[in-house]
Amino acid sequence: MKHRARKQWGQNFLKDSNLLNKLVALIDPKPEDLILEIGPGKGALTKKLSQKVSKLTAVEIDERLYSTLASQKELTNCTFINDDFLQTSWSEYGFGSQGIRVVGNIPYNITSPIIFELLKNRSKWKDAHLMVQKEVADRLAAKSGGKEYGRLTVMVQSQADVEKLISIPPDVFVPKPKVDSIFICIKPHSRYEMDKNMYARFDAVVRAAFGQRRKMLRNSLADFDLTKVKSIDFDRRPETLSVDEFVLLSNKIGRINPVEIPS
């Protein structure tokens, strides 16, 4: 049965077999890999990956697509879950404590929530290969000093490395989106050890800094006590600070004023 893409779920299905083969090569799945696929859609990438790995679990919110995938007998090593990825517990995936590899042609309207959900559970997976809107990919992988560099960049890069792998034109999708896409790879890192309170403080500092992007830091961070922070020039604007500098700034503010953190 032909499936009409549903706009509310941001469905754009990949149709180009050559591109799918390129994506599989970039993912480079191994027989022992455990794949978690977000939004398998009609299963074009699912089928190719399932031939190369021991186990694949896919979360699909669309009940019609889920039913079609679950009924395909050739996908014997695949488990399909009919649910919203953002509402699903990781314990439902059945992978145990082993490192998971995440794959997804994810809806562009909820890209950021999905990435932040992944980062919240970053100890459970070792890499994520995601199809995202070009504008978002540019922001995720941006360097300090450019217009793409912002709060999303700093928050994500404080937890993971982001690499843009291949650009994807609109005409390989059905329906055709109005934007270009980029296939990216995200790998968690542990360069900045932050407990829950440190991360909350870091988030508050970054949020405040970019909340008034055109202002100098001394103005956008006026609610913080900056008097003892000597290593940062507060006449700078937030996009000029590296991730390292934001972490340093957050830690110093934490030692000066550890209780009152703007929300």
Tab-separated table of N, CA, C and O in Angstrom, residues 24 27-37 45-57 74-79 95 101 103 126:
chain	number	residue	atom	x	y	z
A	24	VAL	N	25.426	3.845	3.911
A	24	VAL	CA	25.835	2.617	4.604
A	24	VAL	C	27.358	2.543	4.684
A	24	VAL	O	27.929	2.178	5.717
A	27	ILE	N	28.532	4.876	7.385
A	27	ILE	CA	28.255	4.310	8.709
A	27	ILE	C	29.222	3.170	9.005
A	27	ILE	O	29.675	2.998	10.131
A	28	ASP	N	29.560	2.409	7.991
A	28	ASP	CA	30.512	1.292	8.086
A	28	ASP	C	30.102	0.310	9.184
A	28	ASP	O	30.849	0.067	10.134
A	29	PRO	N	28.914	-0.278	9.074
A	29	PRO	CA	28.444	-1.196	10.113
A	29	PRO	C	29.235	-2.505	10.125
A	29	PRO	O	29.638	-3.018	9.087
A	30	LYS	N	29.444	-3.028	11.327
A	30	LYS	CA	30.136	-4.301	11.525
A	30	LYS	C	29.130	-5.350	11.995
A	30	LYS	O	28.089	-5.017	12.575
A	31	PRO	N	29.415	-6.632	11.755
A	31	PRO	CA	28.450	-7.683	12.114
A	31	PRO	C	28.032	-7.647	13.581
A	31	PRO	O	26.893	-7.971	13.915
A	32	GLU	N	28.932	-7.242	14.460
A	32	GLU	CA	28.616	-7.240	15.893
A	32	GLU	C	27.893	-5.976	16.352
A	32	GLU	O	27.490	-5.868	17.515
A	33	ASP	N	27.695	-5.027	15.463
A	33	ASP	CA	27.081	-3.759	15.842
A	33	ASP	C	25.611	-3.914	16.220
A	33	ASP	O	24.887	-4.748	15.662
A	34	LEU	N	25.200	-3.071	17.154
A	34	LEU	CA	23.802	-2.970	17.556
A	34	LEU	C	23.309	-1.604	17.098
A	34	LEU	O	23.803	-0.578	17.554
A	35	ILE	N	22.345	-1.588	16.189
A	35	ILE	CA	21.887	-0.339	15.573
A	35	ILE	C	20.541	0.081	16.163
A	35	ILE	O	19.606	-0.718	16.256
A	36	LEU	N	20.461	1.342	16.539
A	36	LEU	CA	19.196	1.955	16.916
A	36	LEU	C	18.848	2.969	15.836
A	36	LEU	O	19.564	3.949	15.649
A	37	GLU	N	17.765	2.728	15.107
A	37	GLU	CA	17.358	3.638	14.040
A	37	GLU	C	16.159	4.465	14.490
A	37	GLU	O	15.152	3.937	14.954
A	45	LEU	N	16.752	2.379	4.352
A	45	LEU	CA	18.064	2.236	4.989
A	45	LEU	C	18.070	1.054	5.955
A	45	LEU	O	19.079	0.355	6.086
A	46	THR	N	16.948	0.800	6.584
A	46	THR	CA	16.809	-0.320	7.517
A	46	THR	C	17.192	-1.635	6.852
A	46	THR	O	17.950	-2.439	7.415
A	47	LYS	N	16.675	-1.854	5.658
A	47	LYS	CA	16.918	-3.122	4.959
A	47	LYS	C	18.392	-3.314	4.642
A	47	LYS	O	18.932	-4.410	4.768
A	48	LYS	N	19.049	-2.242	4.222
A	48	LYS	CA	20.471	-2.356	3.889
A	48	LYS	C	21.325	-2.581	5.137
A	48	LYS	O	22.274	-3.364	5.124
A	49	LEU	N	20.990	-1.905	6.226
A	49	LEU	CA	21.760	-2.073	7.458
A	49	LEU	C	21.530	-3.433	8.092
A	49	LEU	O	22.458	-4.046	8.643
A	50	SER	N	20.293	-3.935	8.008
A	50	SER	CA	19.961	-5.202	8.658
A	50	SER	C	20.748	-6.368	8.068
A	50	SER	O	20.936	-7.396	8.730
A	51	GLN	N	21.205	-6.210	6.833
A	51	GLN	CA	21.997	-7.259	6.183
A	51	GLN	C	23.435	-7.311	6.681
A	51	GLN	O	24.162	-8.252	6.396
A	52	LYS	N	23.828	-6.291	7.456
A	52	LYS	CA	25.229	-6.182	7.844
A	52	LYS	C	25.475	-6.242	9.348
A	52	LYS	O	26.618	-6.287	9.784
A	53	VAL	N	24.393	-6.201	10.152
A	53	VAL	CA	24.576	-6.164	11.604
A	53	VAL	C	23.818	-7.299	12.279
A	53	VAL	O	22.940	-7.927	11.678
A	54	SER	N	24.165	-7.527	13.553
A	54	SER	CA	23.535	-8.624	14.285
A	54	SER	C	22.137	-8.273	14.766
A	54	SER	O	21.257	-9.126	14.832
A	55	LYS	N	21.938	-7.004	15.119
A	55	LYS	CA	20.649	-6.618	15.674
A	55	LYS	C	20.364	-5.158	15.374
A	55	LYS	O	21.234	-4.305	15.482
A	56	LEU	N	19.114	-4.885	14.997
A	56	LEU	CA	18.679	-3.520	14.726
A	56	LEU	C	17.317	-3.305	15.373
A	56	LEU	O	16.404	-4.115	15.205
A	57	THR	N	17.217	-2.219	16.122
A	57	THR	CA	15.937	-1.807	16.689
A	57	THR	C	15.572	-0.457	16.105
A	57	THR	O	16.408	0.460	16.088
A	74	GLU	N	11.590	-10.774	6.009
A	74	GLU	CA	13.036	-10.820	5.753
A	74	GLU	C	13.840	-10.037	6.797
A	74	GLU	O	15.060	-10.213	6.899
A	75	LEU	N	13.157	-9.192	7.571
A	75	LEU	CA	13.843	-8.393	8.586
A	75	LEU	C	13.840	-9.142	9.924
A	75	LEU	O	13.364	-8.649	10.948
A	76	THR	N	14.396	-10.346	9.904
A	76	THR	CA	14.313	-11.234	11.064
A	76	THR	C	15.146	-10.750	12.246
A	76	THR	O	14.854	-11.101	13.393
A	77	ASN	N	16.186	-9.976	11.997
A	77	ASN	CA	17.034	-9.495	13.092
A	77	ASN	C	16.655	-8.081	13.525
A	77	ASN	O	17.427	-7.406	14.194
A	78	CYS	N	15.471	-7.635	13.123
A	78	CYS	CA	15.018	-6.289	13.446
A	78	CYS	C	13.845	-6.314	14.423
A	78	CYS	O	12.961	-7.173	14.332
A	79	THR	N	13.858	-5.361	15.332
A	79	THR	CA	12.754	-5.150	16.258
A	79	THR	C	12.198	-3.751	16.024
A	79	THR	O	12.968	-2.789	15.960
A	95	PHE	N	19.029	-3.553	24.290
A	95	PHE	CA	20.456	-3.663	23.978
A	95	PHE	C	21.325	-3.884	25.208
A	95	PHE	O	22.526	-4.078	25.093
A	101	ARG	N	24.975	2.023	18.230
A	101	ARG	CA	25.220	2.941	17.123
A	101	ARG	C	23.860	3.459	16.647
A	101	ARG	O	22.977	2.679	16.297
A	103	VAL	N	21.334	5.679	14.195
A	103	VAL	CA	21.182	6.099	12.799
A	103	VAL	C	19.809	6.736	12.658
A	103	VAL	O	18.837	6.296	13.296
A	126	LYS	N	27.762	4.957	21.078
A	126	LYS	CA	29.138	5.341	20.753
A	126	LYS	C	29.246	6.264	19.552
A	126	LYS	O	30.245	6.971	19.394
